[in-house]
N, CA, C and O of each residue as an XYZ file, in Angstrom:
472
protein
N      -9.777     -3.990      4.442
C      -8.033     -2.793      4.185
C      -7.378     -2.678      5.029
O      -7.736     -2.134      6.074
N      -5.902     -3.288      4.768
C      -5.269     -2.717      5.686
C      -4.471     -1.744      5.563
O      -4.738     -0.984      4.631
N      -3.247     -1.407      6.412
C      -2.476     -0.239      6.095
C      -1.222     -0.450      5.660
O      -0.511     -1.270      6.242
N      -0.688      0.388      4.374
C       0.202     -0.514      3.838
C       1.598      0.119      4.596
O       1.607      1.208      5.170
N       2.664     -0.708      4.488
C       3.721     -0.477      4.499
C       4.451      0.881      4.499
O       4.862      1.035      3.349
N       4.877      2.167      5.428
C       4.211      3.320      5.513
C       5.442      3.794      6.455
O       5.683      3.180      7.495
N       6.332      5.089      5.983
C       7.197      4.800      7.508
C       5.980      6.363      8.309
O       6.123      6.770      9.462
N       5.162      6.795      7.541
C       4.572      7.194      8.797
C       3.386      6.497      9.407
O       2.777      5.633      8.776
N       3.034      6.876     10.682
C       2.279      7.149     11.923
C       1.189      6.168     11.829
O       0.582      6.686     10.892
N       0.327      4.847     12.207
C      -0.986      4.519     11.207
C      -2.257      5.695     11.686
O      -3.177      6.184     11.030
N      -1.808      5.889     13.208
C      -3.215      6.664     12.837
C      -2.914      8.406     12.204
O      -3.848      9.196     12.342
N      -1.632      8.898     11.551
C      -1.727      9.356     10.236
C      -2.669      8.452      8.589
O      -3.743      8.721      8.051
N      -1.933      7.701      8.373
C      -2.454      6.617      7.499
C      -4.265      6.537      7.584
O      -5.112      6.445      6.696
N      -4.334      6.594      8.602
C      -6.000      6.722      9.205
C      -6.419      8.228      8.749
O      -7.249      8.386      7.853
N      -5.833      9.273      9.379
C      -6.307     10.178      8.875
C      -7.177     10.670      7.569
O      -8.281     11.125      7.272
N      -5.551     10.148      6.820
C      -5.454     10.484      5.622
C      -6.201      9.487      4.292
O      -6.429      9.779      3.118
N      -6.415      8.374      4.981
C      -7.234      7.452      3.803
C      -8.836      7.997      4.520
O      -9.457      8.490      3.579
N      -9.393      8.050      5.361
C     -10.649      8.692      5.340
C     -10.829     10.022      5.222
O     -11.975     10.447      5.364
N      -9.938     10.785      4.991
C      -9.951     11.920      4.999
C     -10.018     12.366      3.557
O     -10.480     13.427      3.136
N      -9.190     10.848      2.511
C      -9.684     11.071      0.859
C     -10.936     10.605      0.483
O     -11.301     10.603     -0.693
N     -11.811     10.095      1.671
C     -13.303      9.283      1.487
C     -13.916     10.707      1.301
O     -14.863     10.988      0.566
N     -13.345     11.386      1.941
C     -14.448     12.532      2.685
C     -14.495     13.240      1.086
O     -15.409     13.715      0.412
N     -13.045     13.049      0.864
C     -12.662     14.880     -0.360
C     -13.279     13.963     -1.304
O     -13.668     14.799     -2.120
N     -13.698     12.694     -1.843
C     -14.014     12.145     -2.937
C     -15.706     11.588     -2.601
O     -16.309     10.706     -3.213
N     -16.000     12.072     -1.921
C     -17.750     12.183     -1.298
C     -17.857     10.781     -1.469
O     -18.574     10.400     -2.395
N     -16.890      9.342     -0.265
C     -17.239      8.078     -0.402
C     -18.627      8.126      0.818
O     -19.677      7.516      1.020
N     -17.608      9.597      1.605
C     -18.880      9.426      2.904
C     -18.861     11.005      2.671
O     -17.876     11.626      3.070
N     -20.079     11.794      1.939
C     -20.363     12.836      1.954
C     -20.776     13.339      3.706
O     -20.659     12.919      4.858
N     -21.387     14.664      2.840
C     -21.382     15.399      4.204
C     -22.634     14.954      4.675
O     -23.551     14.531      3.972
N     -22.618     15.139      6.615
C     -23.301     13.974      6.734
C     -23.565     12.606      6.770
O     -24.446     12.044      7.421
N     -22.808     12.151      6.088
C     -22.933     10.535      6.847
C     -22.198     10.347      7.970
O     -21.405     11.012      8.637
N     -22.689      9.231      8.002
C     -21.953      8.301      9.174
C     -20.594      7.523      9.025
O     -20.372      6.870      8.006
N     -20.088      7.568      9.602
C     -18.476      6.831      9.622
C     -18.970      5.012     10.277
O     -19.776      4.822     11.187
N     -18.153      3.803      9.436
C     -18.200      3.529     10.598
C     -17.599      3.195     11.891
O     -16.584      3.867     12.076
N     -17.815      2.552     12.657
C     -17.824      2.343     14.353
C     -16.294      2.526     14.304
O     -15.685      2.599     13.237
N     -15.619      2.609     15.687
C     -14.258      2.781     16.041
C     -13.896      1.284     15.430
O     -13.265      1.216     14.376
N     -14.323      0.066     16.139
C     -14.622     -1.382     16.378
C     -13.960     -1.620     14.786
O     -12.851     -1.990     14.401
N     -15.272     -1.196     14.048
C     -15.180     -1.612     12.819
C     -13.904     -1.085     11.599
O     -13.503     -1.557     10.535
N     -13.559      0.144     12.431
C     -12.397      0.968     11.741
C     -11.445     -0.176     11.950
O     -11.171     -1.114     11.202
N     -10.901      0.207     13.442
C      -9.609     -1.039     14.113
C     -10.019     -2.497     13.211
O      -9.043     -3.198     12.946
N     -11.161     -2.925     12.801
C     -11.033     -4.347     11.709
C     -10.512     -3.800     10.842
O      -9.341     -4.096     10.606
N     -10.917     -3.195     10.358
C     -10.932     -2.955      8.618
C      -9.144     -2.468      8.492
O      -8.515     -2.951      7.550
N      -8.634     -1.805      9.175
C      -7.162     -1.027      9.432
C      -6.239     -2.180      9.727
O      -5.015     -2.158      9.595
N      -7.056     -3.305     10.192
C      -5.970     -4.137     11.139
C      -5.063     -3.692     12.502
O      -4.165     -4.376     12.991
N      -5.439     -2.620     12.896
C      -5.267     -2.196     14.267
C      -5.687     -1.689     15.181
O      -6.916     -1.759     15.151
N      -5.242     -1.068     16.230
C      -6.372     -1.208     17.679
C      -6.706      0.583     17.884
O      -6.116      1.623     17.589
N      -8.246      0.140     18.690
C      -9.044      1.336     18.398
C      -8.401      2.859     18.762
O      -8.675      4.008     18.417
N      -6.998      1.988     19.998
C      -6.973      3.234     20.421
C      -6.085      4.240     19.593
O      -5.688      5.328     20.010
N      -5.782      3.568     18.055
C      -4.870      4.221     16.905
C      -6.231      4.770     15.972
O      -6.362      5.852     15.400
N      -7.047      3.772     16.035
C      -7.877      4.737     14.582
C      -8.577      6.238     15.582
O      -8.566      7.270     14.910
N      -9.094      6.392     16.916
C      -9.614      7.274     17.840
C      -8.696      8.402     17.550
O      -9.161      9.473     17.161
N      -7.169      8.198     17.747
C      -6.454      9.465     17.317
C      -6.136      9.712     15.976
O      -5.521     10.752     15.740
N      -6.583      8.581     14.567
C      -6.876      8.965     13.796
C      -7.883     10.410     13.479
O      -7.664     11.470     12.893
N      -9.267      9.734     14.309
C     -10.491     10.702     13.741
C     -10.134     11.684     15.021
O     -10.246     12.799     14.511
N      -9.882     11.820     15.967
C      -8.882     13.459     16.160
C      -7.918     13.835     16.085
O      -7.256     14.378     16.971
N      -7.491     13.515     14.449
C      -6.882     14.415     13.597
C      -7.826     15.052     12.974
O      -7.745     16.274     12.849
N      -9.239     14.115     12.306
C      -9.764     14.755     11.675
C     -11.235     15.929     12.105
O     -11.840     16.701     11.362
N     -11.422     15.645     13.533
C     -11.960     16.136     14.177
C     -10.988     17.733     14.547
O     -11.338     18.864     14.212
N     -10.354     17.541     14.935
C      -9.400     18.926     14.554
C      -9.556     19.796     13.396
O      -9.692     21.019     13.351
N      -9.503     18.837     12.376
C      -9.590     19.801     11.020
C     -10.872     20.156     10.871
O     -11.106     20.445      9.698
N     -11.937     20.268     11.686
C     -13.246     20.218     11.184
C     -13.644     19.689     10.216
O     -13.874     20.496      9.315
N     -13.968     18.010      9.812
C     -14.276     17.295      9.048
C     -15.632     16.924      9.392
O     -16.719     17.035      8.824
N     -15.050     16.223     11.020
C     -15.970     15.226     11.203
C     -16.080     15.507     12.459
O     -15.125     15.938     13.105
N     -17.649     15.231     13.135
C     -17.716     15.236     14.355
C     -18.893     13.950     15.107
O     -19.993     13.466     14.841
N     -17.988     13.843     16.007
C     -18.647     12.520     17.205
C     -19.573     13.016     18.079
O     -19.245     13.961     18.796
N     -20.923     12.442     18.166
C     -21.447     12.027     18.899
C     -21.546     11.160     19.815
O     -21.690     10.008     19.405
N     -21.523     11.290     20.789
C     -22.003     10.285     21.720
C     -22.887      9.445     22.031
O     -23.971      9.888     22.410
N     -22.695      8.109     21.965
C     -24.314      7.953     21.561
C     -25.088      7.218     20.276
O     -25.972      6.362     20.277
N     -24.131      8.159     18.747
C     -24.759      8.171     17.537
C     -23.496      7.833     16.601
O     -23.631      6.925     15.780
N     -22.577      8.351     16.666
C     -21.464      7.803     16.401
C     -20.690      8.663     15.505
O     -21.029      9.732     16.012
N     -19.957      8.974     14.618
C     -19.231      9.668     13.967
C     -19.707     10.054     12.554
O     -20.057      9.280     11.663
N     -19.655     11.396     12.517
C     -20.248     11.723     10.979
C     -19.645     12.299     10.294
O     -18.601     12.760     10.754
N     -19.867     12.479      9.347
C     -18.819     13.816      8.395
C     -19.831     15.247      8.766
O     -21.062     15.238      8.759
N     -18.942     16.455      9.087
C     -19.889     17.530      9.361
C     -20.447     18.034      7.835
O     -19.924     17.867      6.733
N     -21.714     18.716      8.204
C     -22.261     18.870      6.456
C     -21.613     20.253      6.402
O     -21.869     20.898      5.385
N     -21.166     20.576      6.914
C     -20.444     22.368      7.213
C     -18.609     22.405      6.776
O     -17.782     23.317      6.808
N     -18.513     20.771      6.334
C     -16.755     20.559      6.727
C     -16.420     21.836      5.236
O     -17.134     22.225      4.311
N     -15.022     22.138      5.645
C     -14.692     22.570      4.615
C     -13.179     21.791      4.125
O     -12.084     21.608      4.658
N     -13.933     21.398      2.544
C     -12.747     20.402      2.499
C     -12.009     21.082      1.285
O     -12.544     21.676      0.349
N     -10.388     20.824      1.545
C     -10.246     22.316      0.676
C      -9.699     21.881     -0.388
O      -9.157     20.794     -0.587
N      -9.884     22.944     -1.221
C      -9.452     22.625     -3.200
C      -7.902     22.329     -3.021
O      -7.122     22.989     -2.333
N      -7.552     20.960     -3.944
C      -6.325     20.319     -3.763
C      -5.575     21.860     -4.735
O      -4.408     21.484     -4.628
N      -5.510     22.600     -5.173
C      -3.915     23.337     -5.350
C      -4.025     24.324     -3.794
O      -2.937     24.691     -3.351
N      -4.778     24.569     -3.321
C      -4.490     24.722     -1.894
C      -4.106     23.732     -0.608
O      -3.259     24.167      0.172
N      -4.500     22.844     -0.434
C      -3.611     21.356     -0.371
C      -2.673     21.472      0.098
O      -2.611     21.518      1.326
N      -1.591     21.565     -0.665
C      -0.239     21.799     -0.579
C       0.049     22.485      0.282
O       0.535     21.993      1.300
N      -0.169     23.951      0.154
C      -0.324     25.127      1.141
C       0.099     24.886      2.545
O       1.028     24.998      3.345
N      -1.077     24.504      2.383
C      -1.688     24.025      3.760
C      -1.588     23.655      4.847
O      -1.783     23.927      6.032
N      -0.872     22.256      3.491
C      -0.472     21.003      4.467
C       1.203     21.297      5.130
O       1.682     20.619      6.039
N       1.862     22.357      4.496
C       3.186     22.077      4.738
C       2.925     23.275      6.112
O       3.393     22.934      7.198
N       2.356     24.333      6.049
C       1.354     25.063      6.841
C       1.543     24.720      8.387
O       2.110     25.288      9.320
N       0.607     23.194      8.201
C       0.071     22.728      9.349
C       1.685     21.620      9.606
O       2.394     21.577     10.612
N       1.778     21.166      8.834
C       3.190     20.486      9.649
C       4.333     21.362     10.299
O       4.792     21.178     11.427
N       4.818     22.593      9.185
C       5.648     23.919     10.257
C       5.507     23.931     11.349
O       6.391     24.193     12.165
N       4.058     23.574     11.661
C       3.388     24.142     13.163
C       3.444     23.225     13.860
O       3.879     23.466     14.986
N       3.176     22.242     13.650
C       2.943     20.819     14.452
C       4.671     20.271     14.478
O       4.858     19.171     14.998
N       5.706     20.908     14.014
C       7.063     20.969     13.781
C       7.483     21.935     14.904
O       7.549     21.259     15.931
N       7.633     22.550     15.028
C       7.789     23.817     16.329
C       7.287     22.941     17.163
O       8.052     22.347     17.923
N       5.961     22.701     17.184
C       5.179     22.644     18.212
C       5.846     21.216     18.843
O       5.579     21.039     20.032
N       6.694     20.162     18.184
C       7.096     19.018     18.949
C       8.497     19.301     19.129
O       9.028     18.865     20.150
N       9.356     20.128     18.092
C      10.213     20.538     19.041
C      10.657     21.371     20.420
O      11.449     20.951     21.264
N       9.945     22.677     20.447
C       9.180     23.006     21.676
C       8.717     22.178     22.454
O       9.024     22.600     23.568
N       8.037     21.043     22.589
C       8.200     20.001     23.803
C       9.151     19.308     24.028
O       9.556     19.114     25.174
N       9.993     18.519     22.392
C      10.972     17.896     23.301
C      11.941     18.888     23.914
O      12.659     18.359     24.763
N      12.193     20.373     23.689
C      13.150     20.792     24.424
C      12.697     21.186     25.720
O      13.563     21.664     26.452
N      11.292     21.074     26.262
C      10.896     21.357     27.367
C      11.094     20.035     27.875
O      11.653     20.083     28.970
N      10.880     19.037     27.544
C      11.340     17.623     28.208
C      12.616     17.474     28.270
O      12.771     16.690     29.207
N      13.821     17.792     27.773
C      14.968     18.085     27.939
C      15.611     19.121     28.940
O      16.831     18.980     29.013
N      15.341     19.647     29.352
C      14.928     21.241     30.223
C      15.968     21.845     29.962
O      16.972     21.910     30.671
N      15.627     22.759     27.995
C      16.110     23.226     27.088
C      15.636     24.373     26.908
O      14.445     24.357     27.218
N      16.032     25.561     26.495
C      14.633     26.448     25.934
C      14.268     26.276     24.480
O      15.039     25.741     23.684
N      13.267     26.666     24.201
C      12.817     26.351     22.992
C      13.875     26.582     21.497
O      14.227     26.050     20.445
N      14.000     27.562     22.190
C      14.716     28.924     21.077
C      16.157     28.136     20.749
O      16.802     28.288     19.711
N      16.484     27.346     21.756
C      18.312     27.000     22.021
C      18.271     26.436     20.451
O      17.117     26.108     20.175
N      19.512     26.157     18.962
C      19.478     25.749     18.986
C      20.175     24.008     19.188
O      20.859     23.478     20.063
N      19.589     23.546     17.913
C      20.078     21.944     18.412
C      21.383     21.353     18.216
O      21.855     21.619     17.111
N      21.969     20.767     18.819
C      23.474     20.524     18.830
C      23.421     18.757     18.210
O      23.006     17.733     18.753
N      24.131     19.039     16.657
C      24.461     17.623     16.789
C      25.408     16.805     17.116
O      25.216     15.590     17.071
C-alpha cells in the first residue's frame, strides 16, 4: 500500500491511515503496529517520514512506543466519536495554523500579531 497522490504531506497521510485502522479496530487496544521499517516499505516512504506520522498519533494519545519492544495502540486510547471528530479536527487544525503562523512570523522577524501583507 503506497500513498495516493494527495496534496497533504506524507506523514499526515500515514497518521490518517493508521488512525483509521485504529478507529476501525484493525489495530485494537494493545495491538502492536508493524515496525517503522515495515511501515516505510508498505507506504513506499522514508522511515523518518513514518516516524513523523507516528509522532502525530503519540501526541493524540492513540499509540505508545517502547524502545526495544515496538509501537502499540494504547489500551486506554480515546478514539473520538465520529460526530465529535470534525469539530475536534477543526479546532486542532486552527491551533496548528496559529502556531505555524507565529513561528513563521518569528522567523521573519515580525510580531506574531502583525497582519499579513499580500
